[in-house]
Coordinates of C-alpha atoms and ligand atoms in Angstrom, one line a residue:
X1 CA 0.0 0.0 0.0
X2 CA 1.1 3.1 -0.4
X3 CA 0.2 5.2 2.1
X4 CA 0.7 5.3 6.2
X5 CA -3.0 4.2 6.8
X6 CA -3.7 1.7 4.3
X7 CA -0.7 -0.1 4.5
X8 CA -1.7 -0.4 8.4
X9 CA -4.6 -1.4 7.4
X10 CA -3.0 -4.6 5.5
X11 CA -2.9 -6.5 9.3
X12 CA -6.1 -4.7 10.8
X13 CA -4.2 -1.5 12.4
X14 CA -4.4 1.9 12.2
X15 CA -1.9 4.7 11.6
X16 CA -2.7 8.5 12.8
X17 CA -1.8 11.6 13.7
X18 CA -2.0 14.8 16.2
X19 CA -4.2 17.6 14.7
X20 CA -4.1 20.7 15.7
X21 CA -7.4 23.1 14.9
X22 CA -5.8 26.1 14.7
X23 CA -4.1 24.7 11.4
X24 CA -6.9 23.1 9.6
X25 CA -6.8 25.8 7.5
X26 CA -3.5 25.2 6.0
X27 CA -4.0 23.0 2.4
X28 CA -0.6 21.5 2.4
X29 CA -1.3 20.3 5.9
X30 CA -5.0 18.8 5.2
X31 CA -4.1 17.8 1.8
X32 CA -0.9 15.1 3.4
X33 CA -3.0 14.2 6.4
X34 CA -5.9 13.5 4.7
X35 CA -4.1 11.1 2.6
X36 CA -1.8 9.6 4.7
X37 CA -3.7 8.7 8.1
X38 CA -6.7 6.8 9.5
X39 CA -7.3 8.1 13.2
X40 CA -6.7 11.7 14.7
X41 CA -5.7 13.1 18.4
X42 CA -6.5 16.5 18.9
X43 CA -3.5 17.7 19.9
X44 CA -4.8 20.1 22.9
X45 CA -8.6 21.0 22.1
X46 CA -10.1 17.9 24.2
X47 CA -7.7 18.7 26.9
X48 CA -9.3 19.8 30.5
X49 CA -8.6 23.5 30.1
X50 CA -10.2 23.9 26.3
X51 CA -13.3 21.6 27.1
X52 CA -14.0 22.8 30.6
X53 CA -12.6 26.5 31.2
X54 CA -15.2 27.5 33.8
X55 CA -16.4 24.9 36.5
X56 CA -19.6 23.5 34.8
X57 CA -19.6 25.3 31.1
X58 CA -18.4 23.1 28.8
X59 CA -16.4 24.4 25.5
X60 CA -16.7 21.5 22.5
X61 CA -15.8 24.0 19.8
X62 CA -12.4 23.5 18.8
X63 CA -12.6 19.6 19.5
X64 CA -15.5 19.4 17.3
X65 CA -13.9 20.8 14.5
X66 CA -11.0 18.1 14.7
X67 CA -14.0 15.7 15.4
X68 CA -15.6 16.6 12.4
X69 CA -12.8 16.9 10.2
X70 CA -11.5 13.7 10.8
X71 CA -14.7 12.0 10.6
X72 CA -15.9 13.8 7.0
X73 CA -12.9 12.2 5.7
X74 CA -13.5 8.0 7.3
X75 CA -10.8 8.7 10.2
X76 CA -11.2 7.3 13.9
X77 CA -11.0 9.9 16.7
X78 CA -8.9 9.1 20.5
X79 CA -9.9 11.3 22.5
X80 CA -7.0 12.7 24.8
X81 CA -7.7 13.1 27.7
X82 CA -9.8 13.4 30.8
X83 CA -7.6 13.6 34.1
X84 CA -3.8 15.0 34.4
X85 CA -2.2 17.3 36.1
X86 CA -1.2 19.5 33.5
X87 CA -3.6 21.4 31.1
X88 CA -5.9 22.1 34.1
X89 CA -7.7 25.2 33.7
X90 CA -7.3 27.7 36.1
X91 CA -10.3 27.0 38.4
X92 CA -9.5 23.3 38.7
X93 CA -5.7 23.8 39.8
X94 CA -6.6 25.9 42.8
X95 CA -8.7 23.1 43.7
X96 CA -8.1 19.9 45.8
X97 CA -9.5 17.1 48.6
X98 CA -13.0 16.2 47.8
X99 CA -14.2 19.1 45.6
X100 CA -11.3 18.3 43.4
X101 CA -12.5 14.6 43.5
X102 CA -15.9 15.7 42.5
X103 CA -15.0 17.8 39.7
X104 CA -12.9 15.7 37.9
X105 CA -16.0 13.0 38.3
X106 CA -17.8 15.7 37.0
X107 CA -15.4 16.6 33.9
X108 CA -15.2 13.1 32.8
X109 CA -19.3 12.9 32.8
X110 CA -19.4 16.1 31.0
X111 CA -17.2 15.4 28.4
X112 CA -18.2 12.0 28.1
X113 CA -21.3 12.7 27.4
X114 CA -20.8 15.0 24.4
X115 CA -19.2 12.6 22.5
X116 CA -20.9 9.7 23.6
X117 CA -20.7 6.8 21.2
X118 CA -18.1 8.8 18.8
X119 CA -14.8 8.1 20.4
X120 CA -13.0 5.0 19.3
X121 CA -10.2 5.7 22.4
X122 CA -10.3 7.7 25.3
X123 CA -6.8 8.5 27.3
X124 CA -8.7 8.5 30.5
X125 CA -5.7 9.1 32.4
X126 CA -2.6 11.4 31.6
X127 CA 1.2 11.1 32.8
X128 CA 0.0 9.7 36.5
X129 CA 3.5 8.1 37.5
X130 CA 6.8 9.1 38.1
X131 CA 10.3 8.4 36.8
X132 CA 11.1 5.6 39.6
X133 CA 7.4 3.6 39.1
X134 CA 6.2 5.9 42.1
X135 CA 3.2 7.9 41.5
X136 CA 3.7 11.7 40.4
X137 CA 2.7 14.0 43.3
X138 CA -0.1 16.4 41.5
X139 CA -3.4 18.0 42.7
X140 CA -5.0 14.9 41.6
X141 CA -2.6 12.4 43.8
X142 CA -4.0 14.7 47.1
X143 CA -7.3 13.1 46.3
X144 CA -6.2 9.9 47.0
X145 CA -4.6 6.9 45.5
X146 CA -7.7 5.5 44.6
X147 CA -8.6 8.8 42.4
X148 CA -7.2 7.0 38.9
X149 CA -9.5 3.9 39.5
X150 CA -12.2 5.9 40.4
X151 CA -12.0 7.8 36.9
X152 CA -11.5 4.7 34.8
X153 CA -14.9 3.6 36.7
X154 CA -16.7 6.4 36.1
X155 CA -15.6 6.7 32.1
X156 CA -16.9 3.6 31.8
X157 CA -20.1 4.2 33.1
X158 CA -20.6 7.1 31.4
X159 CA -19.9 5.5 28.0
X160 CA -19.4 2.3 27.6
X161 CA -18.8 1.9 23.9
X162 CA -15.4 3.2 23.8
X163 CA -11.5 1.7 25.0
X164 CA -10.8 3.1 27.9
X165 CA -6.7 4.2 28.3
X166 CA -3.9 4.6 30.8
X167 CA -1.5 6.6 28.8
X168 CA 1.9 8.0 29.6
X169 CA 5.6 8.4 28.5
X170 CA 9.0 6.7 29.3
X171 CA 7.5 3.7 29.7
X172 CA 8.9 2.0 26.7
X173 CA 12.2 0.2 28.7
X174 CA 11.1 -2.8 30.2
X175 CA 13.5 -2.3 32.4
X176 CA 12.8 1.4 33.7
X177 CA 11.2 1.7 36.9
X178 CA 8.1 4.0 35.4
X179 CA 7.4 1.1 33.4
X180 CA 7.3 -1.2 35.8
X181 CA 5.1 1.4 38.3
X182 CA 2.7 1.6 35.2
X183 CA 2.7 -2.6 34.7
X184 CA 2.0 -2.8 38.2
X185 CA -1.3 -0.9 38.4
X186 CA -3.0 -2.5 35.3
X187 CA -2.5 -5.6 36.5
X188 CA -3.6 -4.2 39.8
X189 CA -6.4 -3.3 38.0
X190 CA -7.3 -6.5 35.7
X191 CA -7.1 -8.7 38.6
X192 CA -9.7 -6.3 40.8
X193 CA -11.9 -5.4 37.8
X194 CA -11.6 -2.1 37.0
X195 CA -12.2 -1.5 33.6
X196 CA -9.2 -0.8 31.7
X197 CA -8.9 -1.6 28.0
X198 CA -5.6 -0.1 27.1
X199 CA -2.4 1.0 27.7
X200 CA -0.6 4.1 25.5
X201 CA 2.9 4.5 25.0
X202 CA 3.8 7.9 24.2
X203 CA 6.9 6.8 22.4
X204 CA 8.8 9.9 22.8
X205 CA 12.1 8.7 21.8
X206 CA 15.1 11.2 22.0
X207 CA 18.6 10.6 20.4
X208 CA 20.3 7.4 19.4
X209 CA 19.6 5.0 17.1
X210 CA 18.4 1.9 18.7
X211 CA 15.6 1.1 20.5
X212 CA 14.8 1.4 24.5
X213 CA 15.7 -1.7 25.9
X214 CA 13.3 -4.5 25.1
X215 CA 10.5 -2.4 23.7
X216 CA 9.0 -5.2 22.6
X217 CA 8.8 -6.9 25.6
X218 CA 6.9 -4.3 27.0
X219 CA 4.5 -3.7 24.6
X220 CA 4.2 -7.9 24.9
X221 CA 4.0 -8.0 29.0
X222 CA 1.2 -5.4 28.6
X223 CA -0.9 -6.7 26.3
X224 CA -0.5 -10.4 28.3
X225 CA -2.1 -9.0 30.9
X226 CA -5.7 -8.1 28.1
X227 CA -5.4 -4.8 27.5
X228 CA -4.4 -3.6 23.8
X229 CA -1.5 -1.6 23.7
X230 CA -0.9 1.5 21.1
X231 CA 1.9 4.1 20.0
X232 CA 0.3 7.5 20.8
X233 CA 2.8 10.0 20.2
X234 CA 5.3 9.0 18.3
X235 CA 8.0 11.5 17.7
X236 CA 11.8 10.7 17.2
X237 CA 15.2 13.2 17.5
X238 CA 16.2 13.7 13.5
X239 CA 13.5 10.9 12.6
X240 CA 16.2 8.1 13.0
X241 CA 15.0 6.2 10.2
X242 CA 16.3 2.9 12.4
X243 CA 14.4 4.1 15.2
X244 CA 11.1 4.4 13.4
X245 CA 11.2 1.4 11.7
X246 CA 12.5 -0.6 14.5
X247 CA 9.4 0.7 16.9
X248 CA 6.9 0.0 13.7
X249 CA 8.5 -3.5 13.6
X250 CA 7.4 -4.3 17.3
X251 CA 3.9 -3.1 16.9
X252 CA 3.5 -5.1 14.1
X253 CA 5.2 -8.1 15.8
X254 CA 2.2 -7.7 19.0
X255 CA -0.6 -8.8 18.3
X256 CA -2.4 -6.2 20.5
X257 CA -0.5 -3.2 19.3
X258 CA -3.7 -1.9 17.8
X259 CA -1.9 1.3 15.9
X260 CA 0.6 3.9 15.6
X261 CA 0.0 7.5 16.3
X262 CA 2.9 10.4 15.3
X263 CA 2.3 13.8 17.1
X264 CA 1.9 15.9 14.5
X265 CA 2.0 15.7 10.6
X266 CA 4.7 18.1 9.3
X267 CA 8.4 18.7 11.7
X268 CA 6.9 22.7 11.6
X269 CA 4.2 21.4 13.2
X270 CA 5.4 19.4 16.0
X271 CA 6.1 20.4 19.6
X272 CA 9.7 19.2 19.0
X273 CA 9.7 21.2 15.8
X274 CA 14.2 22.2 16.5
X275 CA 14.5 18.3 16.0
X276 CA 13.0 17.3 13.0
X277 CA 11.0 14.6 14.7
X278 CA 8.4 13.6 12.2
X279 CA 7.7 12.1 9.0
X280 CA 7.4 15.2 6.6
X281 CA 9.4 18.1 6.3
X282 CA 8.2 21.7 6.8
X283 CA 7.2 21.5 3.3
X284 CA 4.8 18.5 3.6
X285 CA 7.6 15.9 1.6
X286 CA 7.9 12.8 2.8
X287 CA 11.5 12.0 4.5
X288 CA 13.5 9.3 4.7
X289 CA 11.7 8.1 8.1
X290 CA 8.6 7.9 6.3
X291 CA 9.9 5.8 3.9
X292 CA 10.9 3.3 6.6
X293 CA 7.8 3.4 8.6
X294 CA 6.2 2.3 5.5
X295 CA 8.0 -0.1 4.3
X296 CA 7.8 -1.9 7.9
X297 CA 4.1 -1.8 7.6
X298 CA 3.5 -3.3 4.0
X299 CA 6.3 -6.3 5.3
X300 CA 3.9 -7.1 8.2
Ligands
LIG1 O1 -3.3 28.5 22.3 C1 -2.3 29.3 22.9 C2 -2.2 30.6 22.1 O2 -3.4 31.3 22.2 C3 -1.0 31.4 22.7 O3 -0.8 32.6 22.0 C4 0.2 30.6 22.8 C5 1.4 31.4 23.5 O4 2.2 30.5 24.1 O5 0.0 29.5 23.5 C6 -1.0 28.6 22.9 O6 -1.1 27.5 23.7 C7 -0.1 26.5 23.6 C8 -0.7 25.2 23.0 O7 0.3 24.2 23.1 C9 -1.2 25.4 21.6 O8 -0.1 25.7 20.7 C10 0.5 26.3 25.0 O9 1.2 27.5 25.4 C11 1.4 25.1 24.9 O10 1.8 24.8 26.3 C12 0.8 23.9 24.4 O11 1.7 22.9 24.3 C13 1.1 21.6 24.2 C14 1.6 20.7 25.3 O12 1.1 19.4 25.2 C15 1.1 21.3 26.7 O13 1.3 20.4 27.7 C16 1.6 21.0 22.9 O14 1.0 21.7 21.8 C17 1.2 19.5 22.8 O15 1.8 18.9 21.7 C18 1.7 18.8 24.0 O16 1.2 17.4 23.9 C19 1.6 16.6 25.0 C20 0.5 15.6 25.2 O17 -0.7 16.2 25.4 C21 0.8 14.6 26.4 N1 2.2 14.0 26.2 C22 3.2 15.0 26.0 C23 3.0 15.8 24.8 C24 4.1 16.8 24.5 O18 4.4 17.7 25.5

């Protein structure tokens, strides 16, 4: 195939990108992503502080324009994301105890609901642990351990026809301790029912040319444990073409590595944009990385 999303569509995966609303209105960057992928992350308009920025008034604008963009064209939508301790808007950050409890409850209903039945992901939870597997110390830990179970709960409660996610970054070494913190909660999780369906790995990779240690093992031990596992964020220092094609390769090579996501479509668009880190230049070509992603995907 000759293109990112059909050719993962050869073994039943998807391949997509980051969108950003503020550039939908840039031909060279609808005409490539319109070609080239199959499922789309709003990049920051689903976040906390664009869908909720006063307590109890919900903003769907912006994510409804990704929403519909993607969907005019056949594309899949993950939403990202419901609970983290970044991206809060104002009013929620002063907030903590039970009344932060209750409003994050209440976020995840209220954005739920909106796009009930639409969303084929949700990242319920964002960027929860720390670098040594313990968990990260935010407004949202104050609450309680408890609080991320508590949102995967109510998520799937309030809509029950989409995957439910735990994603987060460094977590792509088997061996790191943040991967291990992360491992240790879904299975937590699996074996006391909560509902979890899937784990993201941001896939952040800086420098170098080989992988993090054993990334397929991880992406492996997660999905033994029956959650699906996916590449959210994929961006890479200089696009290492080895890099990108090895991290392809071990999707393809799990079973339950359901698809690949790259953050962002052109390296001008990309929050990394000094490092070149994605598959098209600032002109919309397609680079040498690109070429290697997709020749890892038609081989599968
Ligand atoms: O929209 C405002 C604009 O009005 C203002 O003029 C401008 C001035 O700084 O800021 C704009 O907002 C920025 C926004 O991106 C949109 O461009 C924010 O400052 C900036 O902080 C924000 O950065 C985003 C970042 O998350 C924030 O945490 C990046 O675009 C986005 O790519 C990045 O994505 C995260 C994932 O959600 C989670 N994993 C890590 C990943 C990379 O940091």
């Amino acid at each position: 195939a000759s293109t990112l999303g059909a050719a993962a569509a050869q073994s039943g995966r998807y391949f997509g990108t980051a969108i950003a609303a503020g550039r939908l209105g840039d031909s060279t960057y609808t005409t490539v992503a319109g070609r080239e992928f199959t499922m789309v992350t709003a990049e920051n308009e689903m976040k906390p502080d664009a869908t909720e920025p006063q307590r109890g008034q919900f903003n769907f604008g912006s994510g409804d324009q990704i929403y519909n963009w993607a969907t005019q064209r056949g594309m899949k939508v993950r939403g990202h994301t419901l609970a983290w301790h970044a991206q809060q808007p104002g009013w929620m950050q002063s907030l903590g105890g039970s009344s932060l409890r209750q409003a994050m409850i209440d976020h995840i209903n209220g954005v739920m609901a909106h796009y009930k039945g639409k969303l084929a992901y949700w990242d319920v939870v964002n960027e929860a642990f720390n670098e040594d597997g313990s968990r990260r110390q935010s407004n949202l830990q104050s609450t309680g351990n408890d609080w991320i179970e508590v949102a995967f709960r109510t998520a799937r409660n309030a809509d029950p026809s989409t995957r439910l996610c735990y994603n987060d970054y460094n977590i792509e070494n088997w061996s790191y301790g943040k991967t291990q913190g992360v491992y240790n909660m879904i299975r937590d999780f699996k074996s006391r029912g909560v509902p979890i369906d899937c784990v993201g790995l941001q896939t952040h990779f800086t420098g170098g040319s080989s992988l993090p240690g054993n990334f397929q093992t991880t992406l492996s031990s997660f999905a033994a444990l029956g959650v699906d596992v996916a590449l959210t964020e994929v961006d890479v220092t200089n696009a290492s073409t080895s890099q990108y094609a090895g991290l392809t390769q071990a999707c393809m090579n799990v079973p339950r590595c359901v698809g690949i996501t790259v953050w962002g479509v052109r390296d001008s668009d990309s929050w990394r944009s000094s490092e070149n880190p994605l598959l098209f230049d600032g002109g919309g070509n397609k680079k040498a990385a690109y070429t290697s992603v997709l020749n890892a995907l038609n081989a599968a």
